[in-house]
Amino acid sequence: MIKRVAVVDIGSNSVRLLISELIEKKNYKILIDEKDTIRLGREVFEKGVFGSSSIRRIKRTLEKFKKIMDDYEVDHVRVVATAAFREAANAVEVKNFISKETGIKNIEIISGKEEGRLIFLGVISNFDLKDKQALIVDIGGGSCELVIGDTDKISYNESLNLGGTRLTKFFLKSNPVKSYELEMLENHLDSVFKRIKLAAKKHDFDMIIGTGGSLNNFTKIIHALDKSNGKNDMFREVELNDVEKLCEDIASKTFRQRLKLPGLDKKRVDIILAAGLVIKKVMKFYGKNAFTSLSKGLKDGLMIDTINRLGIIFPYQHDSELLKEHRIWEIGHRYNFEEKHAENVTELSIRLFEQLKDDFGFDERWHEYLMAAAMLHDIGYYISHSAHHKHSQYLIENSDLIGYDEREKDIIAQIARYHRKSLPKKTHQGYQNLNNGDKEIVNKLASVLRIADAMDRSHLETIHDFRVSIKDNELIIKVNAPESDLFFEIEGVSKKGDMFTWVFDKKVVLKGIK
Amino acid sequence: MSAIAAIDLGANSIRMTIAEKKEDKLKILDKMEYPLRLGKETFLKRYISPEALKETINILKVFRRKLVEYAVKRYRAVATSAIRAIDNQDFFLEQVRLKTGINIEIIEKSEEERLVYLGLALEIKDFKDIVDQGVTFAKVGSGNVEFSMLKTNEVFFSRSIPIGGLRLRENLKKVSEEHFKDAMEKYVHSDIKMLKQSMPKIKTKNFFASGSLVKVLRQIISPSGKAIPRKKLEQFYKELKTMTIGQLAEKYDLANEYADLLLPTTEVYINFLELTGCDKIECINVSFTGCILNQMAGFFKSGFMTKQIWKSAISIGDKYHFDKPHALRVSELSVKIFDQLKPIHNLSIKHRYLLKLAALWHDIGIFIKNSEHHKHSYYLISNIEMPGLSSQDVQIIATVARYHRRSMPKKYHLEYTSLGNKARVVVSKLAAILRLADALDRSHKQLVQDINIDIEDNEIIINVKFNEGGWLEKIHFDKKKNLFSRVFGINIELIERLK
Amino acid sequence: MNKKEIFENRQLSWLAFNERVLEEAEDKKNPLLERLKFLAIFSSNLDEFFMIRVANLRILIEEGIEEADNSGYTPKEQVERITDNLSGLISRQYAGWDKVCSEIEQHGIYFKSLSEINQDLKDHLGKLFDQEIFPAITPMAVDPTHPFPFIYTNTLNILCAIDQGGDEEHFAIVPVPGILPRFYIIEWQGEKYFFLIEEIIIEFLAKLFPGHNINDQYPFRITRNADLEVDEEGASDLLKELEDRLKERRKGSPVRLEINRKFQDRHLEKFKEEFEITDDMIFNVDGPVDLTFGFALFGELAGIIPGASDPEHTPYYYKIDDVFSLLKRQDVFLHHPYDSFQTVIDMLEQAANDPNVLAIKMTLYRTTGDKSKVVKQLLKAIENGKQVTTLVELKARFDEERNIEWAKKLEENGIHVVYGVKGLKTHSKVLLIVRREEDGTIKRYMQFGTGNYNEKTAGLYTDVSLMTSDDDLAFDISAFFNYLTGYSILPDWRKIAVSPNGIRDKLLQLIDNEIQVHSKAGRGEIMAKMNALVEPGLIEKLYEASKAGVKITLIIRGICCLRAGVKGLSENIRVVSIVGSFLEHSRIFYFRNAGDEMVYMSSADWMPRNLFKRVELMIPIEKDDLKKQAINILKYNVDDNVKARKLLDKKYTHVETPKSKKKIFNAQDAFIKDRKKMDKKQELVSKSHLLEPMTQPEAEF
């Protein structure tokens, strides 16, 4: 049985190795994420062939990766090569040579469109595109993939020779870059986009998602400058004027000066500008004010595709509508959560939410936060019983939820954190890092979650039917069951209604009506 | 040898035992137990009231007289769960010391568990056989239920669940007496359900229980026997459910302290019997004060517990799906390096053990996420509760694991600075060693056959013998040795010895 | 069977006991003054009976409780039966008093009323009155401005009806001063005369009320409810609480009025109204009110009339030079008063002075005042730096005041005094000595008793003591003291049984065991000696054993609610009662257990209050030689044919004393004789000591 799968992506800028372990055909976990920046593109895009030093570099890296894969006793390996190999005249020879030298067979040289598809697969597995059309812009070393689609299908797929390494090599040769060099690049980009504009225009899309190492790093710098927030976020939203500002800034700097930029990956000190300029151009062309940077991409799609090819389809892939929920379920299962209780609390939470939203001003979007928090509120129990609410918070913060941005994930984590024990305090760092609006969301939703949790304190799903009414200073939850069956829940609610009282100044009372 | 004494400030009572060492056994001279529900206050308020302080002092004054009475020179006074988590702890201890002259030390839960475990091993005949068959130890205390399952000499599961009788009473105190029984059943049931989720599905042949409540149960249910059959316990529970506390106290001639805890306690035991598949409870009498006395008298075999910790440590690794061969190898290499660097690191045997565990667990954070997994390892390790590891120990292990890769210890890393000076140095040294060991199994292939370290004036040479290959290890060794040279002020080089 | 058929009523059984005491007063074979003493005992017994038992019954009646007790009697029925029985007994008591008086007169001490003596003697008494009595008297007028004064319980008073000539008659009370002797023996012209103080006062009453007519005067005594019920749960300081309570004690409601001459109707009615007394509470006696002065008179006369009392008993003194080294090797069993209590005091003294002794703990229930040797030794121990803990039982009935004083004194001297377990009276008697042996280990030495640490009663009561250093007992007793000194949780006892509850449970278990053993091996036998048997559960268990064929012998001095020798109920049970010159007080229980005999000693009687309301101890006697001694005590008692009475059904009959002198066996005498033999042996031993070669220390050369 296949347990460990490795994929290698030989890109124009770097070669990456990903080894993962399958968990009961439901999920996988990454064991190794290894990267060697060997800049194959530099030589190929200039000379059209791999030179001896490039070949040596490929060989050395792949030897190393082979070693690692052997060490991990990988059961299945897939190696793909992209732009540099597509372009190099001696690609096939080099491929055979490398195979022979390293023992790595069947290196696939994939087309730009296939690359786009894989990127798309990587993106939708990690980002909720429910009801949305997105343009995915993946800026690699040699190429730039543009894919438009929603969770169901790809409607547009184009591969452009606008990779960072390539553009830098051709246009931005000076240090610091000269203004005419910038101008030439801008002109080049204009002409390329003009060419594809019409084709892309037919496909309206709601958002831009940017992927690829350079772009991620570019975004990271913006955020680092912005907030000096060093978190390794999976995705962030970036606005156009920030992109423009940073491009100007980088363009004015020498490499040495650029190195002082917080968050800058020094291996990308030269090519970062090109990536920035490309995304700026994309946004301007399509009239979008912002894009979302996502740290998932080719290698992730490649991994999923590879596993799919092995006959394993992940649950969420059957029904893309439920991608978001499926990811939550996967996370829950990973931490052995008690499904029924989680489901039941979620159901109770949502029903409370629905009945309370008008009176207490709950925003419809919050629905999703509450759902996620309710599902995952107890996962911290896997770590230990004591303080498990804090563990839940930690695990949620460090999980890849799909369909929620970083801010939303923080909110969800905090809601889960306050499902029991103390109410928010000055000393609670995570809570205090939220802005006031988000604190309010946490307060309100955690209040609801607490009540719902108390309503299933017995984990016996005693309560099915209930109605909520508000009287003076009381929130009355009338349950369609005899009171004598409910003392436990009554007691629980009177206790865990504390946060609701704190937030809304209303006592929470559970009553039986039979 | 003169008499020795142990004092235990528990959640439900304050106890003292005075004993003499007689050959290889303890001869108990005197035992005292005063009911004082410190826990009742602290479970809810995390604070000890002046009244409770006063009562504690009064009791300890009585104890002090006793110490003089038996001319006791050596004593140990410890406090456990009731005092462990209170906010006015320092004040409390200071007052007790000033007013009674008795110095109380707070005992970590892990240390408490370790001592009790050693006590059990000493108390129970054929301990090894019993563990081989699988055994559950349970203690339904007033605050918590301590629970551990062992099989083939390995603590494979250990939990403390806050459903002790007193805590249940407190938590459900608003529930009317007529509903209390149902409420309690549900409450316990739900916690047991949660427990089931996280415990291995293994049955044990034996079920041992200690604590004063199980003693009371035994006296009532099977006064002549040592064990309580599950059937009888269930019958008794049915009977209990029909009685009020007053009737109970009257019928079985119990102090109220016990009577109102009997129902929850019985319920919890029945649930645990079901959970472990045992058909009877065997009562053992291992008092915590007795354990402390055994330790003071030197009756505990050293090194015994480390084996248990190690087995538990591996099962924790398994829980987080670690790469076991890699973890074991890194652990082994760490210890080898540690031992051979003895002349320069000046660390103790205990640090060696902490390193061994840090190395074993350094990668468990991958279970959460590969990226930044050293930080996740830190988080998971710092939340491990294990008999025999104090929280200080756990913090050191966690921090060492946290520095097994990426950034070196920095002043602004809270987890590092909060350790305190001494521990920081220890952590840096251990992390430096762990990095080398991790590099030496970079391939996860256990290629290193042996290492041998030469300490020279200007550098340290680590001679490595690989089974095969090893170039990946060599590359990483060079990358990861920087912390070492920084911490020890000496460069270290890897030299491959020919096969 | 209904309850009346199964159990004897405890009050009636008690009256039967007091009747046996009275019989001793009537028994001409007893020396004259011993008979006087029995009269006094009868009286003081009765006082206590009224203050506690009758008083309680009265309260029950007042509360309207009509529930029958274990023996099937309602409170009202009981009081009625008591009153009925008493009238006969009291007449016999005063008849006895007359007889004793006339016999004393034969020894030249005359009991004359003041009307019978000549004027000179009267003048002499007048001087005595003026000088000694008058200054101590404070008469209290009773009129509209002076309400009736409070009359303290059991104090003697004279009610005077006076007027100022033509005025309205009113009362005055003359309390007979308690600080003065009750009687005077006046030597007058070679003769000795006995006068009661109240008679002298009455004679000179006019001196107290100048200008008044004295129309009538009545000496009387009121007995009040004295059962104290301290609200211990609420009392922050038990000591203080008791002091306050004691002041109130005297204010209990009256249960008895004793007078010795008829009230005029108008006086009686007023009096009854004032004291809320009903007719059935009034006892009109034919002689002096309150014969308890018999004790004092005994003391006076013992010196004057030689041979009229039992010869003074000199106990055998078992002297132990080094109690600790002895007890390390063997246990010691003592039977007081035949064995001197001094041995126990010696143990304490050696402990107080032994540098290796670390701590001494003991219970003090009733002791003898300040001069108590026990207390002296405890104070010495304190001086010598030992930890001394005593449990002073404040609630020892009628000794509260003394005990409070005590407790204070002990505390002032650095003794750690504790006051026992809330709600329970500590009745057990135990001494514990903690000693650090030469090798550094701890060894504990103990003494258990059935009697109090009271040298005086130790000479009058028969009790047993066990001295031992058994480790298990030591563990138990240390825990026992922990329990007494606070509220330490009781451990599983290794050897002892402890009341409340524990002793009864253990006894039931032992009887059950005997039944079982008997059913298997036969020859089941139980012997038990105690002061009272009341607890119905144990009685029923004994019936059960009897029915099963176990042979049961009970030696019960006082109350016995068990019906002995009743067919189909208790034919295998015989009950013996001994009322001798020493008060039988020891409690020893024996179970044959198929030859593996089990013997226990205990501070507890088989009464509910001992078994459920008190802290009592039951200790096994384990060493074979000591068991033999204890069993011997039981056998002697059974064999007595002088003082013993047998209970058949509910009736006691005197054992027929054999005609042949050889066959006469008086247990108490026999014990004394045994000790005399021992004395001789001891002499031999001490002589042999003299034969030991003496070596002169070299240094003296």
Coordinates of N, CA and C in Angstrom, one line a residue, chain B residues 1-3 12-13 20-22 27-36 55 59 62 64-66 68-73 215 218-219 253 258 285, chain C residues 358-359 361 387-389 414 416 432 434 436 439-444 471 474-475 478-479 481-482 485-492 494 500-501 505:
Chain B
M1 N 18.7 5.1 63.8 CA 18.1 6.2 62.9 C 16.8 6.7 63.6
S2 N 16.6 7.9 63.6 CA 15.4 8.5 64.2 C 14.3 8.5 63.3
A3 N 13.1 8.8 63.8 CA 11.9 8.8 63.1 C 11.8 9.8 62.0
N12 N -8.5 17.4 50.2 CA -9.7 17.1 51.0 C -9.3 17.0 52.5
S13 N -8.0 16.8 52.7 CA -7.5 16.7 54.1 C -6.0 16.9 54.2
E20 N 9.4 4.9 61.1 CA 10.8 4.5 61.4 C 11.3 3.6 60.3
K21 N 12.6 3.6 60.0 CA 13.1 2.7 59.1 C 13.5 1.5 59.9
K22 N 12.9 0.4 59.5 CA 13.3 -0.9 60.3 C 13.7 -1.9 59.3
K27 N 8.4 1.2 59.4 CA 7.4 0.9 60.5 C 6.6 2.1 60.8
I28 N 5.4 2.1 60.5 CA 4.5 3.3 60.7 C 4.3 3.4 62.2
L29 N 4.6 4.6 62.6 CA 4.4 4.9 64.1 C 3.1 5.6 64.3
D30 N 2.8 6.5 63.4 CA 1.6 7.3 63.6 C 1.1 7.9 62.3
K31 N -0.2 7.9 62.2 CA -0.8 8.5 61.0 C -1.9 9.5 61.4
M32 N -2.0 10.6 60.8 CA -3.0 11.5 61.2 C -3.6 12.0 59.9
E33 N -4.9 12.2 60.0 CA -5.6 12.8 58.8 C -6.7 13.8 59.3
Y34 N -6.6 15.0 59.0 CA -7.6 16.0 59.4 C -8.3 16.4 58.1
P35 N -9.6 16.3 58.1 CA -10.4 16.7 57.0 C -10.4 18.2 56.9
L36 N -9.9 18.7 55.8 CA -10.0 20.2 55.6 C -10.0 20.4 54.1
E55 N -7.1 27.5 59.7 CA -7.3 26.1 60.0 C -6.1 25.3 59.7
I59 N -3.9 23.0 62.3 CA -3.6 21.6 62.1 C -2.1 21.3 62.1
V62 N -0.6 21.2 65.4 CA -0.8 19.9 66.0 C 0.3 18.9 65.5
R64 N 3.1 19.7 64.4 CA 4.4 20.1 64.9 C 4.7 19.5 66.3
R65 N 3.6 19.5 67.1 CA 3.8 18.9 68.4 C 4.1 17.4 68.2
K66 N 3.5 16.8 67.2 CA 3.8 15.4 67.0 C 5.3 15.2 66.6
V68 N 7.8 16.9 67.5 CA 8.6 16.9 68.7 C 8.4 15.7 69.5
E69 N 7.1 15.2 69.6 CA 6.8 14.0 70.4 C 7.6 12.8 69.9
Y70 N 7.8 12.7 68.7 CA 8.6 11.5 68.2 C 10.0 11.9 67.9
A71 N 10.4 13.1 68.3 CA 11.8 13.6 68.1 C 12.2 13.4 66.6
V72 N 11.3 13.8 65.8 CA 11.5 13.7 64.3 C 12.5 14.8 63.9
K73 N 13.5 14.5 63.2 CA 14.5 15.5 62.7 C 14.3 15.7 61.2
K215 N -11.6 3.1 49.9 CA -11.5 2.3 51.1 C -12.9 2.2 51.8
R218 N -15.0 -0.1 49.9 CA -14.7 -1.5 50.2 C -15.3 -1.9 51.5
Q219 N -15.1 -1.1 52.5 CA -15.6 -1.4 53.8 C -17.1 -1.6 53.8
D253 N -22.9 4.8 58.7 CA -22.1 5.4 59.8 C -20.9 6.2 59.2
Y258 N -17.6 12.1 53.6 CA -17.6 11.0 52.7 C -18.9 10.7 52.1
N285 N -3.6 0.3 49.3 CA -3.4 1.4 50.3 C -2.1 2.0 50.1
Chain C
L358 N 9.9 11.1 75.5 CA 9.6 12.3 74.7 C 8.3 12.9 75.0
A359 N 7.3 12.0 75.2 CA 6.0 12.6 75.3 C 5.1 11.6 76.2
K361 N 0.9 11.1 77.2 CA -0.4 11.5 76.9 C -1.3 10.7 77.8
Q387 N 6.8 16.5 76.2 CA 5.5 16.9 75.7 C 4.4 16.2 76.5
V388 N 3.6 17.0 77.0 CA 2.5 16.4 77.8 C 1.1 16.8 77.3
T389 N 0.4 15.8 77.0 CA -1.0 16.1 76.5 C -2.0 15.4 77.4
G414 N 1.7 24.6 81.1 CA 2.4 24.2 79.9 C 1.9 22.8 79.4
H416 N -0.4 20.5 77.4 CA -1.4 20.7 76.3 C -2.7 20.0 76.7
L432 N -0.3 6.9 77.5 CA 0.6 6.6 76.5 C 1.9 7.3 76.7
V434 N 5.7 8.0 75.0 CA 6.5 7.8 73.8 C 8.0 7.9 74.3
R436 N 12.2 7.4 73.3 CA 13.2 7.1 72.3 C 14.2 6.1 72.9
D439 N 18.7 2.8 71.0 CA 19.2 2.7 69.6 C 18.5 3.7 68.7
G440 N 17.8 4.7 69.3 CA 17.2 5.7 68.4 C 15.8 5.4 67.9
T441 N 15.4 4.1 68.1 CA 14.0 3.8 67.6 C 13.0 4.3 68.6
I442 N 11.8 4.4 68.2 CA 10.7 4.8 69.1 C 10.0 3.6 69.6
K443 N 9.8 3.7 70.9 CA 9.0 2.6 71.6 C 7.9 3.3 72.4
R444 N 6.7 2.7 72.4 CA 5.6 3.4 73.1 C 5.1 2.4 74.2
D471 N 3.4 -3.1 69.8 CA 3.5 -2.1 68.8 C 2.2 -1.8 68.1
A474 N 0.2 0.3 70.2 CA 0.8 1.6 70.3 C 0.3 2.4 69.0
F475 N 0.3 1.8 67.9 CA -0.2 2.5 66.7 C -1.6 2.9 66.9
S478 N -1.9 5.7 69.5 CA -1.5 7.0 68.9 C -2.6 7.6 68.1
A479 N -3.1 6.8 67.2 CA -4.2 7.2 66.4 C -5.4 7.7 67.2
F481 N -5.4 8.9 70.2 CA -5.1 10.2 70.7 C -5.3 11.3 69.7
N482 N -4.8 11.0 68.5 CA -5.0 12.0 67.4 C -6.5 12.3 67.2
T485 N -7.5 14.4 70.1 CA -7.0 15.8 70.2 C -7.5 16.7 69.0
G486 N -8.3 16.1 68.2 CA -8.8 16.9 67.1 C -9.8 16.2 66.4
Y487 N -9.8 16.1 65.1 CA -10.8 15.4 64.5 C -10.2 14.5 63.4
S488 N -9.0 14.0 63.7 CA -8.3 13.1 62.8 C -9.3 12.0 62.4
I489 N -9.1 11.6 61.2 CA -10.0 10.5 60.7 C -9.6 9.2 61.3
L490 N -10.5 8.4 61.7 CA -10.2 7.1 62.3 C -9.5 6.2 61.3
P491 N -8.5 5.5 61.8 CA -7.9 4.5 60.9 C -8.6 3.2 61.0
D492 N -8.2 2.2 60.3 CA -8.6 0.8 60.6 C -7.8 0.4 61.8
R494 N -6.0 -1.7 64.4 CA -5.3 -3.0 64.3 C -5.8 -4.0 65.4
P500 N -17.6 5.8 69.8 CA -19.0 5.3 69.5 C -18.9 4.2 68.3
N501 N -19.9 3.3 68.5 CA -20.2 2.2 67.5 C -19.2 1.1 67.5
D505 N -20.1 -2.9 67.6 CA -19.9 -3.8 66.4 C -19.0 -4.9 66.7

